[in-house]
PDB file of C-alpha atoms in Angstrom:
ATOM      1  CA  UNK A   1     -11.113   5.198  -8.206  1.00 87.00           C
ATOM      2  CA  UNK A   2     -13.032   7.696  -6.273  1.00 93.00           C
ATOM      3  CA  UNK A   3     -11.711  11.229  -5.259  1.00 97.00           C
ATOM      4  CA  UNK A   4     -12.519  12.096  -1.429  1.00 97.00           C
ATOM      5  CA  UNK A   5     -11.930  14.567   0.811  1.00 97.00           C
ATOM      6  CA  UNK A   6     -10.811  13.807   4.622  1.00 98.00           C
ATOM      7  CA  UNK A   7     -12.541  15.711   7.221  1.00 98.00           C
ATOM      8  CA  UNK A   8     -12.500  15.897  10.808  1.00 97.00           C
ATOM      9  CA  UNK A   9     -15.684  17.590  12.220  1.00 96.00           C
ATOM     10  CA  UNK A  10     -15.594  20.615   9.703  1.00 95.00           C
ATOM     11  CA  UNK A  11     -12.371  21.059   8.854  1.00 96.00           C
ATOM     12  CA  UNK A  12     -10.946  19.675   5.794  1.00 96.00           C
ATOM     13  CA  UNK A  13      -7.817  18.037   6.867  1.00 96.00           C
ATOM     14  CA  UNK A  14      -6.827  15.910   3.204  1.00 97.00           C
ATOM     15  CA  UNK A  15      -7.423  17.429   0.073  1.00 97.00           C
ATOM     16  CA  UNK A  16      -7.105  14.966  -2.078  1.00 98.00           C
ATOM     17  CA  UNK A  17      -7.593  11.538  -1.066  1.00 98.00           C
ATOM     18  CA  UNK A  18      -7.869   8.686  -3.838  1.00 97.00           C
ATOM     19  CA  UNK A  19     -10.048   5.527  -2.627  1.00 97.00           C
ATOM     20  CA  UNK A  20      -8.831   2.415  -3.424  1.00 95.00           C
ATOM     21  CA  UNK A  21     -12.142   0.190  -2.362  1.00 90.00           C
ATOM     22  CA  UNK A  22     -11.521  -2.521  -5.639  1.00 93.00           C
ATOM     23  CA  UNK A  23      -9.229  -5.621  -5.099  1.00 93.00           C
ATOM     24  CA  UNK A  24      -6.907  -4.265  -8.303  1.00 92.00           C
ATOM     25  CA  UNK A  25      -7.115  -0.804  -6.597  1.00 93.00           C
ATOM     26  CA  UNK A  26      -6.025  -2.272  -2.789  1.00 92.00           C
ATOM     27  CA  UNK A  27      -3.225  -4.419  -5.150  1.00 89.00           C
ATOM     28  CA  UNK A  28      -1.369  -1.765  -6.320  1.00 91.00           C
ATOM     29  CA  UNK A  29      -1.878   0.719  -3.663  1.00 91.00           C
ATOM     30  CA  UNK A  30       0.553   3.903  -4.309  1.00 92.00           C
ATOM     31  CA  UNK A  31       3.455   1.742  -6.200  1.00 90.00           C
ATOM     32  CA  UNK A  32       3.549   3.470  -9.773  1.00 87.00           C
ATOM     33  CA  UNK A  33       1.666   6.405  -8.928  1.00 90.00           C
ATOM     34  CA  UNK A  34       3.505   9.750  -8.425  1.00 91.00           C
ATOM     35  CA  UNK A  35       5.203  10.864  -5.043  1.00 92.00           C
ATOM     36  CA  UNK A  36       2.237  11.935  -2.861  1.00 95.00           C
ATOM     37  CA  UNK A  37       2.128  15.456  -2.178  1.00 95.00           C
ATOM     38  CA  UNK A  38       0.977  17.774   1.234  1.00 95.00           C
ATOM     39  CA  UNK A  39      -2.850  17.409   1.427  1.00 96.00           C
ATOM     40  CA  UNK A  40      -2.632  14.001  -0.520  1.00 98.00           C
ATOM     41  CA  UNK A  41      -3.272  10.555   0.752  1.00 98.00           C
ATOM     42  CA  UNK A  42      -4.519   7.249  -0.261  1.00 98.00           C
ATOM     43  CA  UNK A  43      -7.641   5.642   1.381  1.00 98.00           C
ATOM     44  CA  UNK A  44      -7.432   1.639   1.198  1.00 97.00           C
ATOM     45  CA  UNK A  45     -10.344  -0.366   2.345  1.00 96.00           C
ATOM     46  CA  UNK A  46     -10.797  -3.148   3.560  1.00 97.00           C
ATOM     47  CA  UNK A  47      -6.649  -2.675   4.919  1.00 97.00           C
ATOM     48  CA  UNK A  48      -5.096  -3.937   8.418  1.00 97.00           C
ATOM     49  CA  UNK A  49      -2.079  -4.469   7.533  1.00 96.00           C
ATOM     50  CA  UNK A  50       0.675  -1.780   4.961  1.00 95.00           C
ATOM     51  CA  UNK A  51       3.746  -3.248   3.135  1.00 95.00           C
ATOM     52  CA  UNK A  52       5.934  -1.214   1.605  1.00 95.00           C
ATOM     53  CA  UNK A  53       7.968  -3.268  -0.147  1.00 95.00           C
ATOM     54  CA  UNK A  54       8.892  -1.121  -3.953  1.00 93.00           C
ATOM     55  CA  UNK A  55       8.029   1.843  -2.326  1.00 94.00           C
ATOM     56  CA  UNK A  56      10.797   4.653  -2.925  1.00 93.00           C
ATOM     57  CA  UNK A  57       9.785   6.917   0.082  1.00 95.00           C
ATOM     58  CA  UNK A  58       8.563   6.748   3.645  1.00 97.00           C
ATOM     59  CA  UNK A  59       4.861   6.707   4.637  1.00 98.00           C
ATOM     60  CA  UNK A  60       2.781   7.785   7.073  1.00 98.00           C
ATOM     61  CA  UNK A  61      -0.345   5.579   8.121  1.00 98.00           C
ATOM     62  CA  UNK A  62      -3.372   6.261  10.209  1.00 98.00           C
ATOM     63  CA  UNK A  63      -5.163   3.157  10.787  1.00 98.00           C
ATOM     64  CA  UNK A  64      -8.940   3.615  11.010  1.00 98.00           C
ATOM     65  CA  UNK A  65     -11.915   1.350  12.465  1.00 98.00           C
ATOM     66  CA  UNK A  66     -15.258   0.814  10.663  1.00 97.00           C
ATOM     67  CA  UNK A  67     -16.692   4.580  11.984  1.00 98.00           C
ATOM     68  CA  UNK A  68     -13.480   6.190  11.179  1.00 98.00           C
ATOM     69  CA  UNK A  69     -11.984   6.598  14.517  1.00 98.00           C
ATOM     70  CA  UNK A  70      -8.289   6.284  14.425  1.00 98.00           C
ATOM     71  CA  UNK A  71      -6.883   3.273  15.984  1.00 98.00           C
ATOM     72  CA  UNK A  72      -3.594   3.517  15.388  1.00 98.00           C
ATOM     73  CA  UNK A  73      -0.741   6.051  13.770  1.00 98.00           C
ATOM     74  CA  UNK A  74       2.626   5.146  12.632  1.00 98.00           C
ATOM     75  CA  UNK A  75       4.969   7.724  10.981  1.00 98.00           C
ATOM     76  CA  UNK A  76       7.625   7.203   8.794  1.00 98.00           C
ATOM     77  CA  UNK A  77       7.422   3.834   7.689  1.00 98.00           C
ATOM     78  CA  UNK A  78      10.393   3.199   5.516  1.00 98.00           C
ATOM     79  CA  UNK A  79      10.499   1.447   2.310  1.00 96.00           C
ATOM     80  CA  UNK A  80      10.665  -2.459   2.962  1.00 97.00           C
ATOM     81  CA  UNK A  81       8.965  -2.798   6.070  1.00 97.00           C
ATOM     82  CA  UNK A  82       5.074  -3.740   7.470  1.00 97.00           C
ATOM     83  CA  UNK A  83       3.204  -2.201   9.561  1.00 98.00           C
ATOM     84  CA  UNK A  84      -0.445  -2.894  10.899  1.00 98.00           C
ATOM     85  CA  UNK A  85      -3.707  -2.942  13.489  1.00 98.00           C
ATOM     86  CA  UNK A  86      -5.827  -5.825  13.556  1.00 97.00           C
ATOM     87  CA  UNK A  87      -8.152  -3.542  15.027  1.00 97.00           C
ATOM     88  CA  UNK A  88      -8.692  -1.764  11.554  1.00 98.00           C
ATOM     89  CA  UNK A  89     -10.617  -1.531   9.095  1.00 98.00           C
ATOM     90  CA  UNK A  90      -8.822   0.363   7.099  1.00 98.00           C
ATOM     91  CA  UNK A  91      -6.004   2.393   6.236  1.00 98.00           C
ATOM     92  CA  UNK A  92      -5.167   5.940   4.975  1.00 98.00           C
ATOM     93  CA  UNK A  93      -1.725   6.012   3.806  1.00 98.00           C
ATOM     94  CA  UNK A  94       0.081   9.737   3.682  1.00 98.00           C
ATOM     95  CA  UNK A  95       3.735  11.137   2.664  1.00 97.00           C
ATOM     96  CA  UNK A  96       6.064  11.272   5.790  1.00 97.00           C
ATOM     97  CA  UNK A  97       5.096  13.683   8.077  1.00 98.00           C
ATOM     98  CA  UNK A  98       1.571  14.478   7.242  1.00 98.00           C
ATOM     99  CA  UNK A  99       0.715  13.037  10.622  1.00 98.00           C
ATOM    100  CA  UNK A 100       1.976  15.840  12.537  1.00 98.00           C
ATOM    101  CA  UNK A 101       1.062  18.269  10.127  1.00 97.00           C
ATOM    102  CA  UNK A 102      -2.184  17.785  10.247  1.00 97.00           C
ATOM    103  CA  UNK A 103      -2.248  16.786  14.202  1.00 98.00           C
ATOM    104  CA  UNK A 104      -3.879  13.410  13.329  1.00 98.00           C
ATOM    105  CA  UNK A 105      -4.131  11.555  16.425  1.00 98.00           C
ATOM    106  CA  UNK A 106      -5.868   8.348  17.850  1.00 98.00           C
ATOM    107  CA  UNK A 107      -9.312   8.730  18.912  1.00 98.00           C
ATOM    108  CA  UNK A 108     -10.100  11.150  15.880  1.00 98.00           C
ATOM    109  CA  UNK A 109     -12.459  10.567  13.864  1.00 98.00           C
ATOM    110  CA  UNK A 110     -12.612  10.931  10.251  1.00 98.00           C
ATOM    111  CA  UNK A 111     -15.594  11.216   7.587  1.00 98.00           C
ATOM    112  CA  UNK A 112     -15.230  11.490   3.811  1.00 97.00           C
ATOM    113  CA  UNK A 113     -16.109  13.952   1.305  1.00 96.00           C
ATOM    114  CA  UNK A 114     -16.583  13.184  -2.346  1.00 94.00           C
ATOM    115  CA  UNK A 115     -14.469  15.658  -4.175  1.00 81.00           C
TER     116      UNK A 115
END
């Protein structure tokens, strides 16, 4: 799995993101890996459409077309529930409240750094 970097324009805005591009990658997503952290995220490609069904805490999600504009955010999706945009392509997933942190908004657009 490849280590990026999120960045809008110049700024760095994720530290640490982890690319899950493979189909065993996209499978298991962030279920078994530690609690994400401020600054981390999870990049899953091709991804319309979040479950988080076994997940023990709330995400946010930033959904993202083919040029990385954002399309879509939802915060705080809790554990059990779906969320998507058909208009994605795909998806980074964050901890719960990274969103506002970071002042992620719709129309934004995003470019990746390897790490």
């Amino acid at each position: 799995m490849r280590t990026l970097q999120a960045m809008r324009g110049d700024q760095v805005l994720v530290t640490t993101v982890w690319a899950a591009e493979h189909a065993a990658e996209r499978m298991q997503g962030l279920l078994g890996r530690p609690v994400l952290k401020p600054g981390e995220a999870m990049l899953i490609q091709p991804c319309r459409l979040v479950h988080t069904f076994g997940m023990p805490y709330a995400l946010d999600l930033a959904f993202l077309d083919r040029k990385g504009r954002v399309r879509k955010t939802v915060r705080a999706v809790k554990p059990a529930r779906i969320a998507g945009c058909w208009t994605a392509h795909a998806t980074l997933e964050m901890t719960a409240g990274e969103i506002d942190r970071l002042g992620i908004r719709p129309d934004d657009v995003l470019t990746w750094q390897i790490k």
